[in-house]
Amino acid sequence: MPATVTLSPDNFAQALADSGLRNTPQREVIYSILLKKRDHPTADEVYARVKAELPTISLATVYNCLEALVNCNLVRAVNFEREPTRYCPNLHPHAHFHDETAGSTHDIDLPPGLLEQVRAILPPGYDASSIEISFRGRTAPEAATR
Amino acid sequence: MPATVTLSPDNFAQALADSGLRNTPQREVIYSILLKKRDHPTADEVYARVKAELPTISLATVYNCLEALVNCNLVRAVNFEREPTRYCPNLHPHAHFHDETAGSTHDIDLPPGLLEQVRAILPPGYDASSIEISFRGRTAPEAATR
DNA sequence: GTGATAATTAGAACTATTCCAAGAAAAGGG
DNA sequence: CCCTTTTCTTGGAATAGTTCTAATTATCAC
Ligand SMILES: [Mn+2]
Ligand SMILES: [Mn+2]
Ligand SMILES: [Zn+2]
Ligand SMILES: [Zn+2]
């Protein structure tokens, strides 16, 4: 299983500061919600969860905060086809598996060297700033809960 | 470079029939447009190109036809983040490189075995029906035209 | 040909996301 | 501490890509 890197509150504020952004209660709570349940929620799902703690937050703020967290590299935005963007606080390089039947999204660890091997297929002159590996399919019932 | 598999008109009609779909002038012309310029156009771009040949075609028909071609596996839909879907008639398994600067999208050949190697990283119980490898970045000026 | 089925069309509707303008909060200098 | 500037949040409007709807047209099977 992937090691769970948890940032101290100070490190969280520092990561924001490094990108010239301020820490705010909204950003903190949204980040903690992503850490608490790592099921790759959509913005709407984050909105529903955050309202329990910040009942007056707006959906625009949820989008703004998620964008801020993505921009300072605390969170990854994950897309499948044209479905709503999902958000992932796992900072290790990893692939994603989207179970179309269950609608769930799972992290897939990358064995050492695979990413380099994939990058190596690029012809000369191609400079990739990001590489995404994503799967769609089904998970066996017992695998879904692993 | 990838071998260009060109379907005969009969094979095209057959591929549609195999999925229980009819051949139509709109579907033929849209498919020929994808083959003619393999730059991964969006639906809007296909619409602009097809109007030269079928001036009265509607955008809805372009979407309908592209969906039909995707459903009968003559065309692949390609997505980068939340940008408009692009369409690719290259039936060989391949990865995609999206040049953010140029806005262009390029096919990347996969060396034999890589896809199997990538599939092998899935834990037991994960059954992938599709695997996507996609890059974002820049291409050197001379690489862009290769 | 006739009736059934499928495809095209224009425009309305939808949905995820972004934009906007106003107010609230925080920072920094004196 | 005020004051000024900048950043952030907010609700609502706007946007954009795509899908839906209902009417028309084309094709198929007999
Ligand atoms: Mn799904
Ligand atoms: Mn782009
Ligand atoms: Zn993830
Ligand atoms: Zn392609």
mmCIF file with all atom_site columns, N, CA, C and O in Angstrom, chain B residues 4 8 10 30 54 61 70 74 85 90 92 101 110 119 136:
data_model
loop_
_atom_site.group_PDB
_atom_site.id
_atom_site.type_symbol
_atom_site.label_atom_id
_atom_site.label_alt_id
_atom_site.label_comp_id
_atom_site.label_asym_id
_atom_site.label_entity_id
_atom_site.label_seq_id
_atom_site.pdbx_PDB_ins_code
_atom_site.Cartn_x
_atom_site.Cartn_y
_atom_site.Cartn_z
_atom_site.occupancy
_atom_site.B_iso_or_equiv
_atom_site.pdbx_formal_charge
_atom_site.auth_seq_id
_atom_site.auth_comp_id
_atom_site.auth_asym_id
_atom_site.auth_atom_id
_atom_site.pdbx_PDB_model_num
ATOM 1  N N  . THR B 1 4   ? -0.144  3.131  -41.657 1.00 0.00 ? 4   THR B N  1
ATOM 2  C CA . THR B 1 4   ? -1.470  3.715  -41.825 1.00 0.00 ? 4   THR B CA 1
ATOM 3  C C  . THR B 1 4   ? -2.400  2.655  -42.398 1.00 0.00 ? 4   THR B C  1
ATOM 4  O O  . THR B 1 4   ? -2.294  2.284  -43.553 1.00 0.00 ? 4   THR B O  1
ATOM 5  N N  . SER B 1 8   ? -11.031 -0.137 -46.753 1.00 0.00 ? 8   SER B N  1
ATOM 6  C CA . SER B 1 8   ? -11.779 0.020  -47.999 1.00 0.00 ? 8   SER B CA 1
ATOM 7  C C  . SER B 1 8   ? -13.191 0.482  -47.641 1.00 0.00 ? 8   SER B C  1
ATOM 8  O O  . SER B 1 8   ? -13.655 0.246  -46.520 1.00 0.00 ? 8   SER B O  1
ATOM 9  N N  . ASP B 1 10  ? -15.919 -0.772 -48.435 1.00 0.00 ? 10  ASP B N  1
ATOM 10 C CA . ASP B 1 10  ? -16.717 -1.925 -48.014 1.00 0.00 ? 10  ASP B CA 1
ATOM 11 C C  . ASP B 1 10  ? -16.436 -2.300 -46.561 1.00 0.00 ? 10  ASP B C  1
ATOM 12 O O  . ASP B 1 10  ? -17.350 -2.600 -45.803 1.00 0.00 ? 10  ASP B O  1
ATOM 13 N N  . ILE B 1 30  ? -17.147 12.129 -42.628 1.00 0.00 ? 30  ILE B N  1
ATOM 14 C CA . ILE B 1 30  ? -16.472 12.452 -41.365 1.00 0.00 ? 30  ILE B CA 1
ATOM 15 C C  . ILE B 1 30  ? -15.302 11.511 -41.139 1.00 0.00 ? 30  ILE B C  1
ATOM 16 O O  . ILE B 1 30  ? -14.202 11.939 -40.740 1.00 0.00 ? 30  ILE B O  1
ATOM 17 N N  . LEU B 1 54  ? -20.204 18.867 -47.066 1.00 0.00 ? 54  LEU B N  1
ATOM 18 C CA . LEU B 1 54  ? -21.636 18.723 -46.760 1.00 0.00 ? 54  LEU B CA 1
ATOM 19 C C  . LEU B 1 54  ? -22.085 20.008 -46.071 1.00 0.00 ? 54  LEU B C  1
ATOM 20 O O  . LEU B 1 54  ? -22.162 20.063 -44.841 1.00 0.00 ? 54  LEU B O  1
ATOM 21 N N  . THR B 1 61  ? -25.103 16.291 -35.776 1.00 0.00 ? 61  THR B N  1
ATOM 22 C CA . THR B 1 61  ? -24.775 15.128 -36.600 1.00 0.00 ? 61  THR B CA 1
ATOM 23 C C  . THR B 1 61  ? -23.295 14.795 -36.502 1.00 0.00 ? 61  THR B C  1
ATOM 24 O O  . THR B 1 61  ? -22.915 13.618 -36.462 1.00 0.00 ? 61  THR B O  1
ATOM 25 N N  . VAL B 1 70  ? -16.784 5.886  -32.947 1.00 0.00 ? 70  VAL B N  1
ATOM 26 C CA . VAL B 1 70  ? -16.100 5.419  -31.736 1.00 0.00 ? 70  VAL B CA 1
ATOM 27 C C  . VAL B 1 70  ? -16.717 4.092  -31.279 1.00 0.00 ? 70  VAL B C  1
ATOM 28 O O  . VAL B 1 70  ? -16.003 3.149  -30.945 1.00 0.00 ? 70  VAL B O  1
ATOM 29 N N  . LEU B 1 74  ? -13.870 2.294  -34.960 1.00 0.00 ? 74  LEU B N  1
ATOM 30 C CA . LEU B 1 74  ? -13.106 2.806  -36.094 1.00 0.00 ? 74  LEU B CA 1
ATOM 31 C C  . LEU B 1 74  ? -12.295 4.023  -35.680 1.00 0.00 ? 74  LEU B C  1
ATOM 32 O O  . LEU B 1 74  ? -11.366 4.423  -36.365 1.00 0.00 ? 74  LEU B O  1
ATOM 33 N N  . THR B 1 85  ? -12.976 16.947 -26.429 1.00 0.00 ? 85  THR B N  1
ATOM 34 C CA . THR B 1 85  ? -12.561 15.622 -26.897 1.00 0.00 ? 85  THR B CA 1
ATOM 35 C C  . THR B 1 85  ? -12.004 15.710 -28.321 1.00 0.00 ? 85  THR B C  1
ATOM 36 O O  . THR B 1 85  ? -12.535 16.429 -29.164 1.00 0.00 ? 85  THR B O  1
ATOM 37 N N  . ASN B 1 90  ? -6.354  6.302  -35.697 1.00 0.00 ? 90  ASN B N  1
ATOM 38 C CA . ASN B 1 90  ? -5.245  5.345  -35.603 1.00 0.00 ? 90  ASN B CA 1
ATOM 39 C C  . ASN B 1 90  ? -5.663  4.185  -34.698 1.00 0.00 ? 90  ASN B C  1
ATOM 40 O O  . ASN B 1 90  ? -5.835  4.367  -33.497 1.00 0.00 ? 90  ASN B O  1
ATOM 41 N N  . HIS B 1 92  ? -4.002  1.381  -34.121 1.00 0.00 ? 92  HIS B N  1
ATOM 42 C CA . HIS B 1 92  ? -2.944  0.704  -33.372 1.00 0.00 ? 92  HIS B CA 1
ATOM 43 C C  . HIS B 1 92  ? -2.925  1.218  -31.937 1.00 0.00 ? 92  HIS B C  1
ATOM 44 O O  . HIS B 1 92  ? -3.145  2.402  -31.706 1.00 0.00 ? 92  HIS B O  1
ATOM 45 N N  . THR B 1 101 ? 1.909   24.134 -25.640 1.00 0.00 ? 101 THR B N  1
ATOM 46 C CA . THR B 1 101 ? 2.288   25.393 -26.282 1.00 0.00 ? 101 THR B CA 1
ATOM 47 C C  . THR B 1 101 ? 1.641   25.510 -27.652 1.00 0.00 ? 101 THR B C  1
ATOM 48 O O  . THR B 1 101 ? 1.019   26.525 -27.987 1.00 0.00 ? 101 THR B O  1
ATOM 49 N N  . LEU B 1 110 ? 3.954   2.614  -29.289 1.00 0.00 ? 110 LEU B N  1
ATOM 50 C CA . LEU B 1 110 ? 4.317   1.853  -28.100 1.00 0.00 ? 110 LEU B CA 1
ATOM 51 C C  . LEU B 1 110 ? 5.247   0.714  -28.502 1.00 0.00 ? 110 LEU B C  1
ATOM 52 O O  . LEU B 1 110 ? 4.932   -0.051 -29.416 1.00 0.00 ? 110 LEU B O  1
ATOM 53 N N  . ARG B 1 119 ? -0.088  -3.152 -17.916 1.00 0.00 ? 119 ARG B N  1
ATOM 54 C CA . ARG B 1 119 ? -1.259  -3.861 -17.397 1.00 0.00 ? 119 ARG B CA 1
ATOM 55 C C  . ARG B 1 119 ? -0.881  -4.726 -16.193 1.00 0.00 ? 119 ARG B C  1
ATOM 56 O O  . ARG B 1 119 ? -1.685  -4.931 -15.275 1.00 0.00 ? 119 ARG B O  1
ATOM 57 N N  . ARG B 1 136 ? 1.874   15.254 -21.417 1.00 0.00 ? 136 ARG B N  1
ATOM 58 C CA . ARG B 1 136 ? 1.719   16.669 -21.752 1.00 0.00 ? 136 ARG B CA 1
ATOM 59 C C  . ARG B 1 136 ? 3.081   17.324 -21.663 1.00 0.00 ? 136 ARG B C  1
ATOM 60 O O  . ARG B 1 136 ? 3.890   16.942 -20.804 1.00 0.00 ? 136 ARG B O  1
#
